mmCIF file of C-alpha atoms in Angstrom:
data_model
loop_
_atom_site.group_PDB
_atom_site.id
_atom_site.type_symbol
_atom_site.label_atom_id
_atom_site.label_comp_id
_atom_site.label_asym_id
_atom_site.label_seq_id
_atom_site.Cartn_x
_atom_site.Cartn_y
_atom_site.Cartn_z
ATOM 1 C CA UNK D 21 104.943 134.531 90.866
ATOM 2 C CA UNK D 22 102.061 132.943 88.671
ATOM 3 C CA UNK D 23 102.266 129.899 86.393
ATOM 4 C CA UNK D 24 99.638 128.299 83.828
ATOM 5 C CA UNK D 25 99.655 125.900 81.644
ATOM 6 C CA UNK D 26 100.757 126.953 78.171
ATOM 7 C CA UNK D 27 97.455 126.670 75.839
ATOM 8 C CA UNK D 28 96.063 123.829 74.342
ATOM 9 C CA UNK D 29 98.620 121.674 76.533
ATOM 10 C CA UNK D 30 98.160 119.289 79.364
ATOM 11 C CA UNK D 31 100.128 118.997 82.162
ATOM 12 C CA UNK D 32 100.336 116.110 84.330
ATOM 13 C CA UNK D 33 102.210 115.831 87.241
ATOM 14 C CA UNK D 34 103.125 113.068 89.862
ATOM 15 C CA UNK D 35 103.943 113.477 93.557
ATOM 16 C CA UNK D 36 104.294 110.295 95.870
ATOM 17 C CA UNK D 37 105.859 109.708 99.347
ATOM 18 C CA UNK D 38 105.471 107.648 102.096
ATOM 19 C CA UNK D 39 102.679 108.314 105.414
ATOM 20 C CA UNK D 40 103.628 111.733 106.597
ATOM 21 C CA UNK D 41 106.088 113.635 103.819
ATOM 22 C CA UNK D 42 103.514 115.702 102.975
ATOM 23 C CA UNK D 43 102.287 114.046 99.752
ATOM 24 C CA UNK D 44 98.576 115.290 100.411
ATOM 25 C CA UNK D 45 99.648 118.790 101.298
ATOM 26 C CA UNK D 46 102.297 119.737 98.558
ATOM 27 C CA UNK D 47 99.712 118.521 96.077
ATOM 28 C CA UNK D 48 97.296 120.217 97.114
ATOM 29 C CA UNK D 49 98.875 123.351 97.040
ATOM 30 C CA UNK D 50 100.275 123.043 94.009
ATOM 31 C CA UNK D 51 97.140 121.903 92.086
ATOM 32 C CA UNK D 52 95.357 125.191 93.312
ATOM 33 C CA UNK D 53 98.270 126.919 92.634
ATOM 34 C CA UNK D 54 98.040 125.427 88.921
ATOM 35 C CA UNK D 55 94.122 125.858 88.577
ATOM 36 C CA UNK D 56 94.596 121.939 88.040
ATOM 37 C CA UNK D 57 92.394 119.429 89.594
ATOM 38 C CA UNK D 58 94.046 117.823 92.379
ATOM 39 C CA UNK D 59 93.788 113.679 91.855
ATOM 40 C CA UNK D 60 94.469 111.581 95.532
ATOM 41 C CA UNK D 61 92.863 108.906 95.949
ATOM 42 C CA UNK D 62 94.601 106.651 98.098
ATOM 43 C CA UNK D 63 93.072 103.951 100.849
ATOM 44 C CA UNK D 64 91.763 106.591 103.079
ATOM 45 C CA UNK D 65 89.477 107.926 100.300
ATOM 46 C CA UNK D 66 88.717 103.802 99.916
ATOM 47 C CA UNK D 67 87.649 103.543 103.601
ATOM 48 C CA UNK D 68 85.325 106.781 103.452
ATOM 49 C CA UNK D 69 84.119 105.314 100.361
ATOM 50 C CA UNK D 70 83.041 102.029 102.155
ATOM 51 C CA UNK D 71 82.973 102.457 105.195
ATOM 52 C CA UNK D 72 85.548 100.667 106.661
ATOM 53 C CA UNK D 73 88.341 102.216 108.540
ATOM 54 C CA UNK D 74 91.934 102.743 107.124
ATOM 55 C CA UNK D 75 93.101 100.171 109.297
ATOM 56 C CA UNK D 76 90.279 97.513 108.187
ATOM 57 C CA UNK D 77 91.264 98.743 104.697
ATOM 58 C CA UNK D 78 94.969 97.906 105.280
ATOM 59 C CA UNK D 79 94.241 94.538 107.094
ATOM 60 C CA UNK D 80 91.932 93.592 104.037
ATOM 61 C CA UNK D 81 94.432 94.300 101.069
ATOM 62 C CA UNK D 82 97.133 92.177 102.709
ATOM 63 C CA UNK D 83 94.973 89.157 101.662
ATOM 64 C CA UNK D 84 92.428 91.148 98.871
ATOM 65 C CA UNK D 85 95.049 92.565 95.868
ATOM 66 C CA UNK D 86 91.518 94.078 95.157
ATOM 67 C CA UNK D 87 91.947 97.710 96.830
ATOM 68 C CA UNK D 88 95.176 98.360 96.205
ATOM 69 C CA UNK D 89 93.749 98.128 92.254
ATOM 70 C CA UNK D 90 91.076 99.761 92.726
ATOM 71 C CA UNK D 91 92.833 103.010 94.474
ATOM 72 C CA UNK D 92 95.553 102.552 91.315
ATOM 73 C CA UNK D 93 92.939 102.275 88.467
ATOM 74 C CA UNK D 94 91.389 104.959 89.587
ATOM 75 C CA UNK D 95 93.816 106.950 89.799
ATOM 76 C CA UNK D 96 95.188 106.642 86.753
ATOM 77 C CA UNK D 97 91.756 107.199 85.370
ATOM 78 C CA UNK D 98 91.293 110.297 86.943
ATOM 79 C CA UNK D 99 94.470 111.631 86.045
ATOM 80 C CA UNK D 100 94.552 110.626 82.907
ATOM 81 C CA UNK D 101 91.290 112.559 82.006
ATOM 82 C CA UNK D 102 92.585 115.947 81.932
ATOM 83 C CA UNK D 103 95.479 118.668 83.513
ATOM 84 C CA UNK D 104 96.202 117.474 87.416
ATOM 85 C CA UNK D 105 98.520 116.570 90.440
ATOM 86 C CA UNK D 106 98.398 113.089 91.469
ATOM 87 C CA UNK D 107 99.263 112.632 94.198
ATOM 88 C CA UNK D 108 99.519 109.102 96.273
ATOM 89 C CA UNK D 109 101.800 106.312 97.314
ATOM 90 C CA UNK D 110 102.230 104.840 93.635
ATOM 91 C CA UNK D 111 101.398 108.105 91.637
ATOM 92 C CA UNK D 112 105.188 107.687 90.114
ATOM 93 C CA UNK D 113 105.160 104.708 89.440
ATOM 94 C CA UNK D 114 101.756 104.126 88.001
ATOM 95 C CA UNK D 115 101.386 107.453 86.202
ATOM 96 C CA UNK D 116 103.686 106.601 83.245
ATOM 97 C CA UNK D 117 102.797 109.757 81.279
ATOM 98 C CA UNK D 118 103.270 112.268 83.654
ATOM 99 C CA UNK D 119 105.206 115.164 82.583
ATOM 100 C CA UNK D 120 107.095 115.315 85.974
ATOM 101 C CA UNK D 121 107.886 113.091 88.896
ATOM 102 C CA UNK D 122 108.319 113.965 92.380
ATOM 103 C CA UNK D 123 109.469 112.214 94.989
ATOM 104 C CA UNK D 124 108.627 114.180 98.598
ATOM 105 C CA UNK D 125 110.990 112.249 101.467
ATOM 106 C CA UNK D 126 111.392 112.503 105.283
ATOM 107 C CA UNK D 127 112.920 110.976 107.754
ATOM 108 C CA UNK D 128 111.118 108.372 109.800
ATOM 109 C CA UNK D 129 110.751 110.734 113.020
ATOM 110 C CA UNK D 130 109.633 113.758 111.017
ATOM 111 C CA UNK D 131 107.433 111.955 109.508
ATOM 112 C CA UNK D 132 105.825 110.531 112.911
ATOM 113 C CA UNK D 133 105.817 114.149 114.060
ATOM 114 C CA UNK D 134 103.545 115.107 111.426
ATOM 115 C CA UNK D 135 101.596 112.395 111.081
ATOM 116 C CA UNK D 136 100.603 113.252 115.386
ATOM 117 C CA UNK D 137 99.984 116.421 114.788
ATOM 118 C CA UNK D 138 97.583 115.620 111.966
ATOM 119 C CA UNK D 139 95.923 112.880 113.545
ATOM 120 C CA UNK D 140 96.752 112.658 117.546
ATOM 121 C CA UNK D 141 97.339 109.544 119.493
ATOM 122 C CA UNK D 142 100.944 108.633 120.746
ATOM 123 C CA UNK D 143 104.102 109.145 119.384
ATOM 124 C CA UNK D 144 105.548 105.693 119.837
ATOM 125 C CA UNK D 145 102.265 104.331 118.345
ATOM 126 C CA UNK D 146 102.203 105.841 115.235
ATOM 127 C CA UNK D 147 106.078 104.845 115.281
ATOM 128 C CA UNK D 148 105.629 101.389 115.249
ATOM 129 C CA UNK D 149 102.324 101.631 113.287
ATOM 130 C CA UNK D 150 104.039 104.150 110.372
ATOM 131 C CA UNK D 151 107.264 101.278 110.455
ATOM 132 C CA UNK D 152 104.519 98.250 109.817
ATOM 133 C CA UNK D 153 102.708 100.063 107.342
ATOM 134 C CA UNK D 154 106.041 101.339 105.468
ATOM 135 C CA UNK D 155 107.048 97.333 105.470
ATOM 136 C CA UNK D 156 103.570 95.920 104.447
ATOM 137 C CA UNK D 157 103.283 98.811 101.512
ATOM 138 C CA UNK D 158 106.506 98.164 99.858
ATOM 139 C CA UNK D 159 105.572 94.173 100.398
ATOM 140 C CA UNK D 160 102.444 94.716 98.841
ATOM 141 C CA UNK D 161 103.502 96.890 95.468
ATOM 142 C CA UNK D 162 106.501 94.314 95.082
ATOM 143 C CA UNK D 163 104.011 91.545 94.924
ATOM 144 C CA UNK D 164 101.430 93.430 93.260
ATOM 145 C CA UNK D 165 103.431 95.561 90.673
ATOM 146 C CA UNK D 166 106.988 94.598 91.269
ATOM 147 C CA UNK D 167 107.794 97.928 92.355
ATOM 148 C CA UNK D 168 110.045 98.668 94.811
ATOM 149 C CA UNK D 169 109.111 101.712 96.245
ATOM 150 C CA UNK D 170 112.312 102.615 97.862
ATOM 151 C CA UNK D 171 113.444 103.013 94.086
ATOM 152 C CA UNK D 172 112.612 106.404 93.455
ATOM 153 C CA UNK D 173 115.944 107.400 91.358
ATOM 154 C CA UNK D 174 114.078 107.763 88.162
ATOM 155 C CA UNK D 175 112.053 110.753 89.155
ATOM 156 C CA UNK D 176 112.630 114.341 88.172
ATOM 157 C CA UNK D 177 112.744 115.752 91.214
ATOM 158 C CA UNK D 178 113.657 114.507 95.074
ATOM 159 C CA UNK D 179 112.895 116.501 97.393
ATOM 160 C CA UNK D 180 113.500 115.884 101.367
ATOM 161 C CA UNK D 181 110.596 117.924 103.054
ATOM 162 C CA UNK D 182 112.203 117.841 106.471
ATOM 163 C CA UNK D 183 114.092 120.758 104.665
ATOM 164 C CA UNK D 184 111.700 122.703 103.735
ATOM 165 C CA UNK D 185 107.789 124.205 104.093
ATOM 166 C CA UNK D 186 105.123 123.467 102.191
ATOM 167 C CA UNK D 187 105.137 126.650 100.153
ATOM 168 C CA UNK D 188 108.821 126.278 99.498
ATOM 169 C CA UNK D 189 108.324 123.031 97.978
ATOM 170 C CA UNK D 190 105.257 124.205 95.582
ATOM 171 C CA UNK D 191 107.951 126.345 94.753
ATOM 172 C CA UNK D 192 110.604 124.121 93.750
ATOM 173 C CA UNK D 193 108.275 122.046 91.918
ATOM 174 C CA UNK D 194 106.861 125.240 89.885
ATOM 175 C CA UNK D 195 110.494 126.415 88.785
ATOM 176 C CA UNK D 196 110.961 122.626 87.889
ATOM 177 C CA UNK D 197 108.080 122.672 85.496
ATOM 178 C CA UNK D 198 109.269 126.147 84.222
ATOM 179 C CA UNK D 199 112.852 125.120 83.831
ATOM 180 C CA UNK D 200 111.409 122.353 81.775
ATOM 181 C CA UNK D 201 108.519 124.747 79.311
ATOM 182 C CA UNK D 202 105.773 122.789 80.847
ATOM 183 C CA UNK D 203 104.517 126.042 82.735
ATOM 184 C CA UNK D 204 104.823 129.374 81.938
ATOM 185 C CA UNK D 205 105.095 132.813 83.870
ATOM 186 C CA UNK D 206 101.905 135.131 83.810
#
């Protein structure tokens, strides 16, 4: 089935979950599903940007609050400019008027899984590496934002991805956003 956006509205929508749920994916999807600019800039897009490497990025914001505001302002820029998915860590959280929230989960190992298949290396690696990085996150947005990021009870929609595909979860998210008259059938 197709959606759009009812005219003359605006739809903005947040998706966030942690390394490996399939944030980047699901909101991808969805935005081209949506003919909606897709909005994700996170700290890998920061390290491309400057050339540092997502772990130099990560070492540097445990002492620098200064990328984890820059990723967040922009973000919220961007989004804020016109129709889109954002999708990041924070996008619920920082993304106050978005019309829906969505929360993508998984379970530590599922999420390792992924994350190896996407990017190689060792299994017990990116383990320990996705458990630090989990830790030093939800550290850093306490301190930065006091958010706790293992809150996500106010959003719209939870959805544990270990459940389902990618396409199936575009899907839930679309009949969400019909259910709710902020897309319509076409």
């Amino acid at each position: 089935m197709n959606y759009s956006i009812p005219a003359g509205k605006k739809l903005r929508i947040a998706i966030s979950g942690k390394s490996g749920c399939g944030n980047t994916t699901v909101s991808t999807m969805l935005a081209r599903r949506l003919g909606v600019s897709l909005i994700n800039y996170t700290f890998r897009n920061l390290a491309q940007d400057t050339g540092l490497t997502l772990a130099e990025i990560i070492e540097r914001a445990k002492t620098d609050d200064s990328y984890d505001r820059q990723v967040d302002t922009r973000q919220v820029e961007l989004a804020m400019e016109d129709s889109c998915v954002l999708g990041s860590r924070l996008a619920v959280w920082m993304l106050e008027k978005a019309d829906l929230k969505v929360f993508l989960l998984a379970d530590e190992d599922v999420r390792a899984r992924r994350i190896l298949n996407r990017e190689g290396g060792n299994l017990e690696e990116i383990k320990a590496f996705t458990a630090m990085r989990d830790r030093e996150d939800s550290q850093r947005y306490r301190q930065l934002y006091e958010i706790d990021n293992n809150d996500y009870s106010f959003c719209q929609l939870i959805i544990d991805t270990a459940c389902h595909n990618p396409e199936e979860i575009v899907e839930l998210i679309l009949q969400e956003l019909h259910q709710r008259g902020l897309v319509e059938t076409c």
